[in-house]
Short mmCIF file of C-alpha atoms in Angstrom, two decimals:
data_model
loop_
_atom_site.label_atom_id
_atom_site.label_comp_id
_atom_site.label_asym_id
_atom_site.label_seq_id
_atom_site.Cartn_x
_atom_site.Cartn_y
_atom_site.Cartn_z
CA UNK A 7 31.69 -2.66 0.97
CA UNK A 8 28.44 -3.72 1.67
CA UNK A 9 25.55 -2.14 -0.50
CA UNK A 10 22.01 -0.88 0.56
CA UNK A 11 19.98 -4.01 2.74
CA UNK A 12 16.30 -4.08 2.91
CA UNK A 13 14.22 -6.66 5.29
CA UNK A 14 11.83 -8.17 5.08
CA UNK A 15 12.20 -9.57 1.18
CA UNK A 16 8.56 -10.43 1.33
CA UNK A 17 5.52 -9.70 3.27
CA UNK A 18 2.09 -10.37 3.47
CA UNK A 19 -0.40 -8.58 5.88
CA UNK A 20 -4.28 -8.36 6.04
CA UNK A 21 -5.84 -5.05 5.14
CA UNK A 22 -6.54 -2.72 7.85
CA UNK A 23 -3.01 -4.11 9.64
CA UNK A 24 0.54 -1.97 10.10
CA UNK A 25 4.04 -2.94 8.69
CA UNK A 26 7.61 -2.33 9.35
CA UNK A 27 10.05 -2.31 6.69
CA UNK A 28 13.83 -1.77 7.28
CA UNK A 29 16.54 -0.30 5.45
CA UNK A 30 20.21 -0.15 5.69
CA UNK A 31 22.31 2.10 4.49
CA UNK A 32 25.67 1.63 1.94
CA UNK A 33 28.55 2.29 3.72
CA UNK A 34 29.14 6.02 4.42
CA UNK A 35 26.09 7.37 3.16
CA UNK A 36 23.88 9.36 5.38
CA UNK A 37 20.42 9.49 3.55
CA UNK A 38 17.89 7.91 2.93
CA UNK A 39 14.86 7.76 0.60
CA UNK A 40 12.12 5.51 0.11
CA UNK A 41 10.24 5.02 -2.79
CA UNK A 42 7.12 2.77 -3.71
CA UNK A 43 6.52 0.63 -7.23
CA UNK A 44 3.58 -0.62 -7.87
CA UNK A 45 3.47 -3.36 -10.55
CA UNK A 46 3.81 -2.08 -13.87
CA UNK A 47 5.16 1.60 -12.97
CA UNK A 48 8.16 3.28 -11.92
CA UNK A 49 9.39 4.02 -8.34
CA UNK A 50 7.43 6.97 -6.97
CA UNK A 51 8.89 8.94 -4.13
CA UNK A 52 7.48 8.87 -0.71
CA UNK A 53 10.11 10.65 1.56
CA UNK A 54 13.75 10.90 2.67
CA UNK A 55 15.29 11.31 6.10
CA UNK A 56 18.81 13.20 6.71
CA UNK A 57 19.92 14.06 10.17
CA UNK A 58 17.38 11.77 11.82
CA UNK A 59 14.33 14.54 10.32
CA UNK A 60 11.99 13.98 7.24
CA UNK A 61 13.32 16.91 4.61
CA UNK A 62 10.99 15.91 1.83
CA UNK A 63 7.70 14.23 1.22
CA UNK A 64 6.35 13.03 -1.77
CA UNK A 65 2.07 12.58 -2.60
CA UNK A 66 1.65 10.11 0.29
CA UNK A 67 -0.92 9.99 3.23
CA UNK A 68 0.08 10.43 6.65
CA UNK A 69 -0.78 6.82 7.17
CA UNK A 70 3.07 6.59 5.97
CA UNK A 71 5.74 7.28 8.22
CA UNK A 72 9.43 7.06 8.73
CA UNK A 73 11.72 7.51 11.08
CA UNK A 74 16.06 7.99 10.98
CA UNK A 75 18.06 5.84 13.61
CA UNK A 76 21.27 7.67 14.90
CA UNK A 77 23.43 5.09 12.79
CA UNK A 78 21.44 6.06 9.42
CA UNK A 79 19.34 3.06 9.14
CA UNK A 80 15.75 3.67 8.95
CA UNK A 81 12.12 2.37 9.12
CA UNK A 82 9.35 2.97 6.75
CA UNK A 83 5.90 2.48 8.38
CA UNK A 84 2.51 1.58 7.06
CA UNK A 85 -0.37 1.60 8.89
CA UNK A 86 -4.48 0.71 8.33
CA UNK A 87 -3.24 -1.04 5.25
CA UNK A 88 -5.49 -0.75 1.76
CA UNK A 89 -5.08 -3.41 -1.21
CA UNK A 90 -3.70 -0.13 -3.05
CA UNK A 91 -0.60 -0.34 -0.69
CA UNK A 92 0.79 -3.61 -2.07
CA UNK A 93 3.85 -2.95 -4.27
CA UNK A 94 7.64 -3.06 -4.36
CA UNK A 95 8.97 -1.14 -1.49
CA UNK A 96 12.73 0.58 -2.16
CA UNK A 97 14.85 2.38 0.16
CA UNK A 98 17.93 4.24 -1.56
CA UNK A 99 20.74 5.75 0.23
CA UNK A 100 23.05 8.94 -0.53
CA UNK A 101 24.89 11.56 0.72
CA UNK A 102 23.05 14.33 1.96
CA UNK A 103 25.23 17.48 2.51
CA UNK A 104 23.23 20.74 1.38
CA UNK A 105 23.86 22.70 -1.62
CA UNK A 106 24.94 19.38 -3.88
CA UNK A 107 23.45 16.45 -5.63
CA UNK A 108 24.71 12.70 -5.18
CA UNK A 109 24.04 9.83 -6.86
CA UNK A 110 21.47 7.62 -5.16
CA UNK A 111 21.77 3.65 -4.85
CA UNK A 112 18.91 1.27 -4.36
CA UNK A 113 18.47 -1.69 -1.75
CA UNK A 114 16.96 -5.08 -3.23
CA UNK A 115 13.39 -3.85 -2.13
CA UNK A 116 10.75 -5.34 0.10
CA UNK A 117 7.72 -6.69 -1.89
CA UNK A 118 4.41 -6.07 0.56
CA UNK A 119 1.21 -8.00 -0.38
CA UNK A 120 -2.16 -6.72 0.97
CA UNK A 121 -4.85 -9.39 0.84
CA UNK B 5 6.14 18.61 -11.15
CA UNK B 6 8.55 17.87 -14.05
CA UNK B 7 7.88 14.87 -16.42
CA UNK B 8 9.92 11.88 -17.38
CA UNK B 9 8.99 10.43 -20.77
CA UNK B 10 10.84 7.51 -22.21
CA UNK B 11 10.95 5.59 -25.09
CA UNK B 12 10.12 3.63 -26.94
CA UNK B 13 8.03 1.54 -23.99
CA UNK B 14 8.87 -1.56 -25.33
CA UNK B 15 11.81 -2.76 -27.71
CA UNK B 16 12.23 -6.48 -28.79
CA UNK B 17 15.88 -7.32 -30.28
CA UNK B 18 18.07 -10.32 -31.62
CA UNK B 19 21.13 -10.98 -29.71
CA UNK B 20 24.18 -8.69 -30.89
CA UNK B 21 21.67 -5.91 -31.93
CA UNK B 22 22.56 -2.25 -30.76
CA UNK B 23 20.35 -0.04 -29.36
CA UNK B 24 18.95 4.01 -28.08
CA UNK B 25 16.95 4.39 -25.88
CA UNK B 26 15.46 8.21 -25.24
CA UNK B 27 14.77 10.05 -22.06
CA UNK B 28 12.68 13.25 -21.99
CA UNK B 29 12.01 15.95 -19.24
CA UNK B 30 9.60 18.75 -19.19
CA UNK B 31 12.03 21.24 -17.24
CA UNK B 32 15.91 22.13 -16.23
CA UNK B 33 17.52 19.25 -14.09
CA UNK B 34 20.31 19.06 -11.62
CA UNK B 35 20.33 15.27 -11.60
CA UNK B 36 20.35 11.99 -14.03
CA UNK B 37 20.88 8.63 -13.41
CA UNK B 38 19.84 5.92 -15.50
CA UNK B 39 19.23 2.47 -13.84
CA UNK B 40 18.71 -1.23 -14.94
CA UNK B 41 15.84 -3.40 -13.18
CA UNK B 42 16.66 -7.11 -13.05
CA UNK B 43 13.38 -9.53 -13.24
CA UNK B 44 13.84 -9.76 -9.16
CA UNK B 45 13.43 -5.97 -8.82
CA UNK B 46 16.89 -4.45 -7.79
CA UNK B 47 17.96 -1.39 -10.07
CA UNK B 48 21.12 -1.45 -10.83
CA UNK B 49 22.86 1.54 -11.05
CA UNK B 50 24.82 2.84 -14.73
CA UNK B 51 24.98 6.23 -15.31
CA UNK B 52 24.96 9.32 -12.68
CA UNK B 53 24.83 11.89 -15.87
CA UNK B 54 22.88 15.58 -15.70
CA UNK B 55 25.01 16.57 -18.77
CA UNK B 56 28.24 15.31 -20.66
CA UNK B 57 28.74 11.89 -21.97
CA UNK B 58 30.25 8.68 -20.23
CA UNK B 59 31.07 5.30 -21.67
CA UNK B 60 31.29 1.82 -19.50
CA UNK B 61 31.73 -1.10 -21.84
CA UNK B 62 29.15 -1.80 -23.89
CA UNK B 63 27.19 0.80 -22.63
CA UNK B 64 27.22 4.54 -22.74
CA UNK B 65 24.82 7.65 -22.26
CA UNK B 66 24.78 11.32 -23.16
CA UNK B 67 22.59 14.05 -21.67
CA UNK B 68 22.06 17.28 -23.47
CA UNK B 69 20.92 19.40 -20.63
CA UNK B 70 20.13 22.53 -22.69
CA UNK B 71 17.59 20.47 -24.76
CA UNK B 72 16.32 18.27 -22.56
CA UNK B 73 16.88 15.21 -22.75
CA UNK B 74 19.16 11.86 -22.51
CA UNK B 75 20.60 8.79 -24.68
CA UNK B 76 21.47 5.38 -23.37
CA UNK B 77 23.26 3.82 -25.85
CA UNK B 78 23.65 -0.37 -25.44
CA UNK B 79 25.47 -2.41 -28.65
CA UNK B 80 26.13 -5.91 -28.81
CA UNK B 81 23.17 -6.56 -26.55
CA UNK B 82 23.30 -10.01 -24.88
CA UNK B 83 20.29 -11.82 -22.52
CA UNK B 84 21.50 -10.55 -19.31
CA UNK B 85 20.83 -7.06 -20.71
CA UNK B 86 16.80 -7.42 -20.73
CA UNK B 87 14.60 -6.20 -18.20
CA UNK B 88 13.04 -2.54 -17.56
CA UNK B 89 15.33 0.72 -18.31
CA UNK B 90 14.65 4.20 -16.07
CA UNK B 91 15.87 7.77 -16.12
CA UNK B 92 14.99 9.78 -13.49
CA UNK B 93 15.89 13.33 -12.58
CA UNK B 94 16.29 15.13 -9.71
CA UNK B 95 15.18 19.43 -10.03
CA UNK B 96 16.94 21.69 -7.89
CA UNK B 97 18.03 21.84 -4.46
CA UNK B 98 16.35 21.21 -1.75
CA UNK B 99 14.23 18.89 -4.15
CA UNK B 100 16.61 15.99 -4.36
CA UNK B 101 13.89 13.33 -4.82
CA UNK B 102 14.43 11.08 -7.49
CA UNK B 103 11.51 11.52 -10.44
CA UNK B 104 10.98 8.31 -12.30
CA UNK B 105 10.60 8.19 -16.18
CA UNK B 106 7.81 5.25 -17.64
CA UNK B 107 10.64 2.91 -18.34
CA UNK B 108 11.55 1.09 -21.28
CA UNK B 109 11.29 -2.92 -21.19
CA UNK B 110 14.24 -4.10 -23.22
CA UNK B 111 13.87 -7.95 -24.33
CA UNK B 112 16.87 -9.48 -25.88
CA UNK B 113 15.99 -12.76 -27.83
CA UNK B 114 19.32 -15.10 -28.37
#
């Protein structure tokens, strides 16, 4: 059963450029969340996509986006990229039915350097 | 928004040592998980616990929903076991984002 998957593992872009990161997914779940670390902290929450829509957003600019692929993988986007963006990247995947919590599990993360 | 406060921050300990660590939250939660994070990043999930308490191996939690707060118990702590420690809650429905604690950084010293 394979787990959450995350690529790229690393990245490094120029400020002022865009970024891609992927996510993956476990097996069955139907959700997904991404959350940004910066060094130091814990994982803050940037947004989560169900049904191929953004139900939540957390304190994050519009220059972050997302989008849900039919198959429940997903894309986090970046763009005019600041030195303040470089951190940890994680997506997390869950079930996502209405009306009921589920446990969320975490991909290996993408770390994104901004020089 | 609610807050997650944890501690101690940090927590030094021999090899074989036991150990609590405490989770706080500033309102009523519908969600707990504790998680591990390795030196590479990953977190690792061990507990999915908004009340009750559960027990795998060396390791066990309890969350006392009523007051507020959660236990991670580890004992017989070995190497492998060091890195950072997070709760974080989720509120109510349609609010199922995770909110992280500030992490404790367990080191275990053989």
């Amino acid at each position: 059963d394979a787990g959450v998957t995350q690529s790229p593992t690393h990245l490094i872009k120029t400020r002022g450029q865009q970024v891609t990161l992927r996510c993956s997914p476990k097996s069955g779940h139907d959700t997904v969340s991404w959350y940004q670390q910066a060094l130091g902290q814990g994982p803050q929450f940037i947004f989560q996509y169900y049904e191929e829509e953004e139900r939540q957003r957390g304190n994050f600019p519009d220059r972050f986006s997302g989008h849900q692929f039919p198959n429940y993988s997903s894309e986090l986007n970046v763009n005019a990229l600041l030195l303040g963006d470089s951190a940890l990247y994680l997506c997390a995947s869950s079930l996502g039915r209405r009306g009921a919590f589920y446990e969320q599990y975490f991909g290996p993360g993408t770390r994104l350097t901004v020089t | 928004g609610i807050q997650v406060e944890q501690s101690p921050p940090d927590l030094i300990l021999q090899e074989g040592a036991n150990s609590t660590l405490r989770c706080n939250f500033s309102d009523s939660v519908n969600n707990l998980q504790w998680f591990h994070q390795n030196p590479w990043g990953q977190l690792i999930n061990l507990f999915y616990i908004p009340s009750g308490t559960k027990q795998n191996g060396r390791l066990s939690a309890t969350t006392v929903a009523t007051e507020r707060y959660s236990l991670l118990y580890i004992s017989s702590s070995q190497t492998t076991d060091s890195g950072v420690y997070f709760c974080a809650v989720a509120v109510n429905f349609g609010n199922e984002k995770l909110t992280f604690g500030t992490g404790t950084r367990l080191t275990i010293i053989p």
